[in-house]
Coordinates of C-alpha atoms in Angstrom, one line a residue:
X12 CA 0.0 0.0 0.0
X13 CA 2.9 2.6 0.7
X14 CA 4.9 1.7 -2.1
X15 CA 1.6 2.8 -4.4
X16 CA 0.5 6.1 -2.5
X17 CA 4.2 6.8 -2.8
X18 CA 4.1 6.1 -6.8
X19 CA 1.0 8.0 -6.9
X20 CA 2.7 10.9 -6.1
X21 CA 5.4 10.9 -9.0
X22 CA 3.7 11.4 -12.6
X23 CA 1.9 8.5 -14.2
X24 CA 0.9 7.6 -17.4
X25 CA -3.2 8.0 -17.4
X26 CA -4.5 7.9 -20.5
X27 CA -6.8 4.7 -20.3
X28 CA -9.6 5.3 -21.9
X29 CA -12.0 3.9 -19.0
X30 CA -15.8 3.5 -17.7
X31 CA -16.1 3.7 -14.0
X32 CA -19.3 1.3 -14.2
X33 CA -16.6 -1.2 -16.0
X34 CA -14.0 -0.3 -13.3
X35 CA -16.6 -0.8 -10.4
X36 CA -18.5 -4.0 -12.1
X37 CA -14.7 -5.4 -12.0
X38 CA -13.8 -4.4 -8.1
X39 CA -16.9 -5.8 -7.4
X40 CA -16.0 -9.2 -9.3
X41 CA -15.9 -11.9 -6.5
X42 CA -16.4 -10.0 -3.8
X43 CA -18.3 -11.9 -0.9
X44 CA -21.3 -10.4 1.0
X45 CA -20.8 -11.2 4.7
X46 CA -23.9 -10.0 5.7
X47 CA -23.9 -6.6 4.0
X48 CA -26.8 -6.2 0.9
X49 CA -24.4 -4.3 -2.2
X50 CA -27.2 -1.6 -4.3
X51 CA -25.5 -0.9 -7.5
X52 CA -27.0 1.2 -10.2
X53 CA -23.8 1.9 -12.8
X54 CA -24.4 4.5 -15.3
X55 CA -21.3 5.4 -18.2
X56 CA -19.0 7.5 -16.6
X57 CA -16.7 8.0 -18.9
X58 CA -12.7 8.8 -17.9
X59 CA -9.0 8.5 -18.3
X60 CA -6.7 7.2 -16.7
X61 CA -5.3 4.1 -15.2
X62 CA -7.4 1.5 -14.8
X63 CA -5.7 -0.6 -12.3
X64 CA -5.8 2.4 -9.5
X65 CA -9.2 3.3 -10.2
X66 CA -10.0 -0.6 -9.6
X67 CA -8.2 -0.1 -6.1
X68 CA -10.2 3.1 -5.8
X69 CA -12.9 1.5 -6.1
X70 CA -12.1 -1.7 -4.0
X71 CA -10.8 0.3 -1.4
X72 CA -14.4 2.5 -0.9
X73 CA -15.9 -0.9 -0.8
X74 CA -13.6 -2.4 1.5
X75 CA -14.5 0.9 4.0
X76 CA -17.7 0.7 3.4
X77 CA -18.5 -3.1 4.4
X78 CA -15.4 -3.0 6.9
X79 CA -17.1 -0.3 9.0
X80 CA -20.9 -1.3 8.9
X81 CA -23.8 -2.5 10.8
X82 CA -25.0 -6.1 10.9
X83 CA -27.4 -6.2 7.8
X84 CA -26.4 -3.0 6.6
X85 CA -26.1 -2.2 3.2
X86 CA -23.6 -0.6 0.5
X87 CA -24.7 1.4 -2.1
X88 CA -22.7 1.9 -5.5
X89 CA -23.0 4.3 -8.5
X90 CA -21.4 5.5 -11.2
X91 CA -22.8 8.4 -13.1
X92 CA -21.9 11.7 -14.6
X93 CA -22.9 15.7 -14.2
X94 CA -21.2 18.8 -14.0
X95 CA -18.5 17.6 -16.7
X96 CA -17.4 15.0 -14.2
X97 CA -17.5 11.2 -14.0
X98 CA -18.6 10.0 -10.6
X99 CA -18.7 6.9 -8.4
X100 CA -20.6 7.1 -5.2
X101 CA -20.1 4.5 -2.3
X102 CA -22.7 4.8 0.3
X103 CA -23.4 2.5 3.7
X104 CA -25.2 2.3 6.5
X105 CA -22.9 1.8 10.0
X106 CA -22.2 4.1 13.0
X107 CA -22.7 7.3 13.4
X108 CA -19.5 9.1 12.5
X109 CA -19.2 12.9 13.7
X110 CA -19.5 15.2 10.9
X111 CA -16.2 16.9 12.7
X112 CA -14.4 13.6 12.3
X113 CA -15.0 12.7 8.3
X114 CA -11.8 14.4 7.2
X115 CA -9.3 12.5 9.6
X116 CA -10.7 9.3 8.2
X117 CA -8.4 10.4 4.9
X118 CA -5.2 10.7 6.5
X119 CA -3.2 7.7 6.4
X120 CA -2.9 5.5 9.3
X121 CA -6.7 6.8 10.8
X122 CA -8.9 5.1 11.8
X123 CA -11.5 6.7 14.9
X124 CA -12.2 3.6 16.2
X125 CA -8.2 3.0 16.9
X126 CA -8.1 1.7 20.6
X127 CA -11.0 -1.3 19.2
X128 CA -10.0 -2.2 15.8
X129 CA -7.2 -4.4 14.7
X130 CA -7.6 -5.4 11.2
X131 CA -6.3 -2.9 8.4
X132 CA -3.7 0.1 8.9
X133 CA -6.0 3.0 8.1
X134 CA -4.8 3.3 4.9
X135 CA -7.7 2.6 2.6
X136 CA -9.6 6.3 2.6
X137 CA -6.0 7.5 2.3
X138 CA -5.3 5.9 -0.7
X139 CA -8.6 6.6 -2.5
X140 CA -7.7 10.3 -1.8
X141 CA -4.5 9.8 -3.4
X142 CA -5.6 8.2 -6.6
X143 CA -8.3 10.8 -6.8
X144 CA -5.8 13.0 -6.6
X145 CA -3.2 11.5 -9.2
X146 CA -6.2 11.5 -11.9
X147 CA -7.1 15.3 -11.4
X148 CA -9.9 14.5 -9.6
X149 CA -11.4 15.2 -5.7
X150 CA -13.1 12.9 -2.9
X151 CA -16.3 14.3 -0.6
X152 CA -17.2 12.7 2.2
X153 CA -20.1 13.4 4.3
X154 CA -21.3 11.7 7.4
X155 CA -24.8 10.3 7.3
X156 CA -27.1 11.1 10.1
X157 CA -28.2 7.3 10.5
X158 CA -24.5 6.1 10.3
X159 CA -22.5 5.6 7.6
X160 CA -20.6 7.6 5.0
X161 CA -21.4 8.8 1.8
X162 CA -18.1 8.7 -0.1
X163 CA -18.3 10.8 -3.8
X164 CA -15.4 10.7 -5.9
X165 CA -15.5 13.1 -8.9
X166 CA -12.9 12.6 -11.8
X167 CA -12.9 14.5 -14.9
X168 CA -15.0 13.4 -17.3
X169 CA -13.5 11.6 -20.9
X170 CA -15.5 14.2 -23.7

């Protein structure tokens, strides 16, 4: 994981042409439930850029989002476009997270549940940010008032 949010930050070839809904359809490939219900609705989003990254972009959201849910919750993915930008969208149910707290939860090595949790190294959020980044693009996350996190990355979108 270090060795490609240190990568990221040198300059990359990203010319790919891509589909989020492809990208996300393939991070979702194989993936196995426990207990949480995945919602997808993938609509083109058309991009650039490297397709292996925006597969661990995606992955990574997923992993977060069933990692840190409730029993039976669910994870919502989308993949749409608006505004000249290509989006995917990761929504779950889960705690409550304080809207204060949602912008730690991209740093590396953060977790807010650090004293309880063992599995992972709080680098998953940090990464997407970091990929987002590399492919000109910008992550939103806003804390849901039922618990959960609604995760919106926004990439410019392939004309």
């Amino acid at each position: 994981m270090l060795l490609v949010l240190a990568r990221n930050d040198q300059a990359r070839a990203l010319t790919d042409p891509l589909d989020l809904a492809t990208v996300a359809e393939d991070a979702l490939e194989g993936r196995t439930a426990n207990g949480v219900t995945t919602i997808t609705t993938l609509g083109e989003a058309p991009v650039t850029g490297d397709g292996v990254l925006l597969e661990r972009l995606v992955a990574n959201l997923l992993d977060n989002a069933e990692r840190y849910n409730i029993a039976d919750g669910t994870v919502s993915i989308s993949t749409s476009t608006g505004d000249g930008a290509s989006l995917v969208r990761v929504v779950n149910t889960g705690p409550v997270v304080p809207p204060d707290q949602v912008g730690r939860l991209f740093l590396p090595f953060t977790r807010l549940d650090d004293r309880t949790r063992h599995d992972g190294f709080g680098l998953g959020l940090a990464l997407v940010s970091s990929i987002a980044t590399v492919h000109n693009g910008t992550v939103h996350a806003t804390a849901v008032s039922t618990g959960g996190l609604d995760v919106a990355v926004r990439l410019p979108r392939r004309g």
